[in-house]
Coordinates of C-alpha atoms in Angstrom, one line a residue:
M33 CA -12.4 50.9 38.0
E34 CA -11.1 49.3 41.2
N35 CA -7.7 47.7 41.3
K36 CA -9.2 44.8 43.4
H37 CA -11.5 44.0 40.6
L38 CA -8.7 44.0 38.0
I39 CA -6.7 41.6 40.1
T40 CA -9.7 39.3 40.5
F41 CA -10.2 39.5 36.7
Q42 CA -6.6 38.8 36.0
I43 CA -6.6 35.6 38.0
A44 CA -10.0 34.5 36.8
A45 CA -8.9 35.1 33.1
K46 CA -5.9 32.7 33.8
T47 CA -7.7 30.0 35.8
L48 CA -11.1 30.2 33.9
N49 CA -12.6 29.0 37.2
F50 CA -14.4 31.3 39.7
T51 CA -14.2 28.7 42.5
Q52 CA -10.4 28.3 42.1
T53 CA -10.0 32.2 41.8
A54 CA -12.0 32.6 45.1
K55 CA -9.7 30.1 46.9
M56 CA -6.5 31.8 45.6
L57 CA -7.8 35.3 46.7
N58 CA -9.4 33.9 49.9
F59 CA -12.8 35.3 48.8
A60 CA -16.3 33.7 48.7
Q61 CA -17.1 32.6 45.2
S62 CA -20.1 34.9 45.3
S63 CA -17.7 37.8 45.8
V64 CA -15.7 36.9 42.7
T65 CA -19.0 36.6 40.7
A66 CA -20.2 40.0 42.0
Q67 CA -16.8 41.7 41.2
M68 CA -16.9 40.4 37.6
K69 CA -20.5 41.5 37.1
S70 CA -19.5 44.9 38.4
L71 CA -16.6 45.1 36.1
E72 CA -18.7 43.9 33.1
S73 CA -21.4 46.5 33.9
E74 CA -18.7 49.3 34.1
L75 CA -17.3 48.2 30.7
G76 CA -20.7 47.6 29.1
T77 CA -19.9 44.2 27.8
P78 CA -19.6 40.6 29.0
L79 CA -16.0 39.4 29.8
F80 CA -16.8 35.7 30.4
E81 CA -19.3 33.2 28.9
R82 CA -20.2 29.7 29.8
L83 CA -20.2 26.9 27.3
G84 CA -21.7 23.9 29.1
K85 CA -19.5 23.6 32.3
R86 CA -16.6 25.5 30.7
L87 CA -15.9 29.2 31.4
I88 CA -14.2 31.0 28.6
L89 CA -13.2 34.6 27.9
T90 CA -15.2 36.5 25.3
E91 CA -13.5 38.4 22.6
A92 CA -13.9 41.6 24.7
G93 CA -12.4 39.7 27.7
R94 CA -9.3 38.7 25.7
K95 CA -8.8 42.3 24.7
F96 CA -9.4 43.6 28.2
Q97 CA -6.9 41.0 29.7
L98 CA -4.0 43.0 28.1
Y99 CA -5.2 46.3 29.6
A100 CA -5.9 44.8 33.0
D101 CA -2.4 43.5 33.2
K102 CA -1.0 46.9 32.2
M103 CA -3.2 48.7 34.7
I104 CA -2.2 46.5 37.6
R105 CA 1.5 46.8 36.7
L106 CA 1.2 50.6 36.4
N107 CA -0.5 50.8 39.8
E108 CA 2.4 48.9 41.3
E109 CA 4.9 51.1 39.6
A110 CA 3.1 54.2 40.8
K111 CA 3.1 53.0 44.4
M112 CA 6.8 52.3 44.2
A113 CA 7.6 55.6 42.5
V114 CA 5.9 57.7 45.3
G115 CA 6.3 55.4 48.2
G116 CA 9.9 56.3 49.0
D117 CA 10.8 52.8 50.2
E118 CA 14.5 52.7 51.1
E119 CA 14.7 49.0 50.1
L120 CA 13.7 48.1 46.6
S121 CA 10.6 46.1 46.1
G122 CA 8.1 45.4 43.3
T123 CA 7.9 43.1 40.3
L124 CA 10.2 42.8 37.3
T125 CA 9.2 40.7 34.2
I126 CA 12.0 39.6 32.0
G127 CA 12.0 37.9 28.6
A128 CA 14.8 36.1 26.8
Q129 CA 15.6 33.2 24.4
E130 CA 16.9 29.9 25.6
S131 CA 20.5 30.6 24.8
Q132 CA 20.4 33.7 26.9
C133 CA 18.5 32.0 29.7
T134 CA 21.0 29.2 30.0
Y135 CA 24.3 30.9 29.4
R136 CA 24.0 34.6 30.1
L137 CA 21.2 35.3 32.7
P138 CA 22.0 33.0 35.6
P139 CA 24.8 35.1 37.1
I140 CA 22.7 38.3 36.6
L141 CA 19.7 36.9 38.2
M142 CA 21.6 35.4 41.1
E143 CA 23.4 38.6 41.9
F144 CA 20.1 40.7 41.4
K145 CA 18.1 38.4 43.8
K146 CA 21.0 38.6 46.4
T147 CA 21.2 42.4 46.2
Y148 CA 17.4 43.0 45.9
P149 CA 15.6 40.1 47.7
N150 CA 12.3 42.0 47.9
V151 CA 11.9 42.4 44.2
K152 CA 9.8 39.7 42.7
V153 CA 11.3 38.5 39.3
I154 CA 9.1 36.8 36.7
F155 CA 10.8 35.2 33.8
K156 CA 9.0 34.6 30.5
P157 CA 10.9 32.6 27.7
A158 CA 10.7 34.2 24.2
H159 CA 11.3 31.8 21.4
S160 CA 12.4 34.5 19.0
D161 CA 13.5 38.2 19.0
E162 CA 10.2 39.2 17.3
M163 CA 8.3 37.6 20.1
A164 CA 10.2 39.5 22.7
R165 CA 9.8 42.7 20.8
K166 CA 6.0 42.2 20.5
Q167 CA 5.7 41.4 24.2
L168 CA 7.7 44.6 25.1
L169 CA 5.4 46.7 22.8
E170 CA 2.4 45.2 24.4
G171 CA 3.6 45.8 27.9
L172 CA 3.9 42.1 28.8
L173 CA 7.6 42.5 29.6
D174 CA 9.5 45.1 31.5
I175 CA 12.7 44.2 29.8
A176 CA 14.0 41.6 27.4
F177 CA 17.2 40.2 26.1
I178 CA 17.4 39.9 22.4
M179 CA 20.1 38.8 19.8
D180 CA 20.1 40.9 16.7
A181 CA 22.0 43.2 14.4
L182 CA 22.3 46.7 15.8
K183 CA 19.4 48.7 14.4
P184 CA 16.9 51.4 15.5
G185 CA 14.4 50.2 18.0
D186 CA 11.4 52.4 16.9
A187 CA 9.3 52.4 20.1
L188 CA 12.0 50.4 22.0
K189 CA 15.2 51.6 23.8
I190 CA 17.8 49.1 22.8
E191 CA 21.3 49.0 24.3
S192 CA 24.1 46.7 22.9
L193 CA 25.9 44.5 25.5
I194 CA 28.3 42.2 23.6
Q195 CA 29.0 41.0 20.0
E196 CA 28.3 37.3 19.8
N197 CA 30.5 34.9 17.9
I198 CA 28.2 32.6 15.7
K199 CA 29.8 29.3 14.7
L200 CA 28.9 26.5 12.4
V201 CA 29.5 23.2 14.2
V202 CA 29.6 19.5 13.2
A203 CA 30.7 16.1 14.7
P204 CA 34.4 15.6 15.0
D205 CA 34.6 13.2 12.0
H206 CA 32.6 15.4 9.5
P207 CA 34.2 15.4 6.0
L208 CA 33.9 19.2 5.6
L209 CA 36.5 19.7 8.4
V210 CA 39.3 19.1 5.9
K211 CA 38.3 22.3 4.0
K212 CA 40.2 25.5 4.8
E213 CA 37.2 27.6 4.0
V214 CA 33.6 26.5 3.8
C215 CA 31.4 28.5 1.5
P216 CA 27.5 28.2 1.0
K217 CA 27.8 25.9 -2.0
D218 CA 29.5 23.3 0.2
L219 CA 26.5 23.2 2.4
E220 CA 23.9 22.5 -0.2
Q221 CA 23.5 18.8 0.5
E222 CA 24.0 19.0 4.2
T223 CA 21.4 18.3 6.9
F224 CA 20.8 21.4 9.1
L225 CA 19.7 21.2 12.7
L226 CA 17.9 24.4 13.3
T227 CA 16.4 26.4 16.1
E228 CA 12.8 27.8 15.8
T229 CA 11.9 30.2 13.0
G230 CA 12.7 33.8 14.1
C231 CA 15.8 32.9 16.0
S232 CA 18.5 35.4 15.2
Y233 CA 21.3 32.9 14.4
R234 CA 19.0 30.8 12.3
T235 CA 18.1 33.9 10.3
L236 CA 21.8 34.7 10.0
L237 CA 22.5 31.3 8.4
E238 CA 19.5 31.4 6.1
D239 CA 20.3 34.9 4.9
N240 CA 23.9 33.8 4.3
L241 CA 22.7 30.8 2.2
R242 CA 20.0 32.7 0.4
S243 CA 22.3 35.4 -0.8
A244 CA 24.4 32.6 -2.4
K245 CA 21.2 31.1 -4.0
V246 CA 21.7 27.9 -1.9
Y247 CA 18.5 26.3 -0.5
P248 CA 19.2 23.1 1.5
L249 CA 16.4 20.6 1.4
N250 CA 17.3 18.7 4.6
K251 CA 16.2 20.6 7.7
Y252 CA 15.1 19.6 11.2
E253 CA 13.7 22.1 13.6
F254 CA 14.2 21.8 17.4
G255 CA 12.8 23.8 20.3
S256 CA 15.9 23.2 22.4
I257 CA 19.5 24.1 21.9
E258 CA 20.6 21.2 24.1
A259 CA 18.8 18.8 21.7
I260 CA 20.5 20.3 18.7
K261 CA 23.9 19.9 20.4
Q262 CA 23.4 16.3 21.2
C263 CA 22.3 15.7 17.6
V264 CA 25.4 17.4 16.3
I265 CA 27.6 15.3 18.5
A266 CA 25.9 12.2 17.3
G267 CA 26.7 13.2 13.7
L268 CA 23.1 13.8 12.6
G269 CA 23.8 17.2 10.9
I270 CA 25.2 20.8 11.0
A271 CA 24.1 23.5 13.4
V272 CA 24.7 27.3 13.7
L273 CA 24.9 28.3 17.3
P274 CA 26.3 31.1 19.4
E275 CA 29.8 30.4 20.8
M276 CA 28.6 30.8 24.4
A277 CA 26.4 27.7 23.9
I278 CA 29.0 25.4 22.5
E279 CA 32.5 26.6 23.6
S280 CA 32.8 23.9 26.3
D281 CA 31.9 21.2 23.7
I282 CA 34.4 22.4 21.3
R283 CA 37.1 22.5 24.0
S284 CA 36.3 18.9 25.0
G285 CA 36.4 17.7 21.3
K286 CA 32.8 16.7 21.3
M287 CA 32.1 18.8 18.2
K288 CA 34.2 20.9 15.8
E289 CA 33.9 24.3 14.2
L290 CA 33.8 24.6 10.5
A291 CA 35.8 27.3 8.8
W292 CA 32.6 29.0 7.7
L293 CA 32.8 31.9 5.2
N294 CA 30.3 34.1 7.1
T295 CA 29.6 37.4 5.4
S296 CA 26.5 38.2 7.4
T297 CA 25.9 41.3 9.7
P298 CA 27.4 40.8 13.2
V299 CA 25.0 39.7 15.9
F300 CA 24.8 41.4 19.3
T301 CA 23.3 40.5 22.6
Q302 CA 21.1 43.5 23.5
I303 CA 18.9 44.6 26.3
A304 CA 15.6 46.3 25.3
W305 CA 12.7 48.1 27.0
H306 CA 9.8 50.3 25.8
K307 CA 11.0 53.9 25.5
D308 CA 7.9 55.1 27.4
K309 CA 8.4 52.5 30.2
L310 CA 8.4 54.0 33.7
M311 CA 12.0 53.5 35.0
T312 CA 11.3 52.2 38.4
P313 CA 14.1 51.6 40.8
P314 CA 14.1 47.8 40.3
L315 CA 14.3 48.2 36.5
Q316 CA 17.1 50.8 36.8
A317 CA 19.0 48.5 39.1
F318 CA 18.5 45.4 36.9
I319 CA 19.9 47.5 33.8
R320 CA 22.9 48.7 35.7
L321 CA 23.7 45.2 37.1
T322 CA 23.4 43.7 33.6
H323 CA 25.9 46.2 32.1
E324 CA 28.3 45.4 35.0
T325 CA 28.0 41.7 34.6
F326 CA 28.4 41.7 30.8
K327 CA 31.7 43.6 31.2
A328 CA 33.0 40.3 32.6
F329 CA 32.1 38.5 29.3
T330 CA 34.2 40.8 27.1

């Protein structure tokens, strides 16, 4: 199975257009078609089918796409491992949730690109820890940042970086601010502004309320932490967010922290990768730099 054919398939599977694929690879369209027929013949099954003018992946094509990505990445890693390049090069695919992307990763990525300019960094947002774990297990990510309670990683290698302070925040004029201690029952009639299902700090809040048999009816779900923050500031509800995302807003008085009686398991920012992952020089360098950078946060 030729690597050239795998790369052509990888691009064709994303564009679903042989003409566009040919232009991207500087091939004749007939060459793309021939390569895909050769690959289909070797695999013994069609990878693409046409529905009218539309080109789509078959079920076999969708399954093979995952393996093609892995084989291409493994080929790159093998070349790096035996190439003996003095200067690091290659590709690193990183996953993280929005809070990590916005408040933790920028200094790490800036320093990494400055130190290792020949390493291509691909960033893939993960809307939940479970999504990041799934992508690590499927080989779609080289490394991921997750926020979770410390627990065994099964097939994953997980290292803790820092314990995160999770806060319950409201607008500066919220009536619950007069209470010295806010317990779950106090929150029963409140409107909650929540991140997407699977987010670690949303799960922390819901577990805390569920253990007290409190089930708020008023919930709004957002795909953006910044949108939640603006709604909190406008007085539309309560949000549970990591301190790193709201510390400047609390300092400026735009929002206030409730004296939340939080009995949940502590949450940590962690870095994770598959235990069988080939530890290429770029990956090792990124892990080392991440640990060094997080020391400044403690």
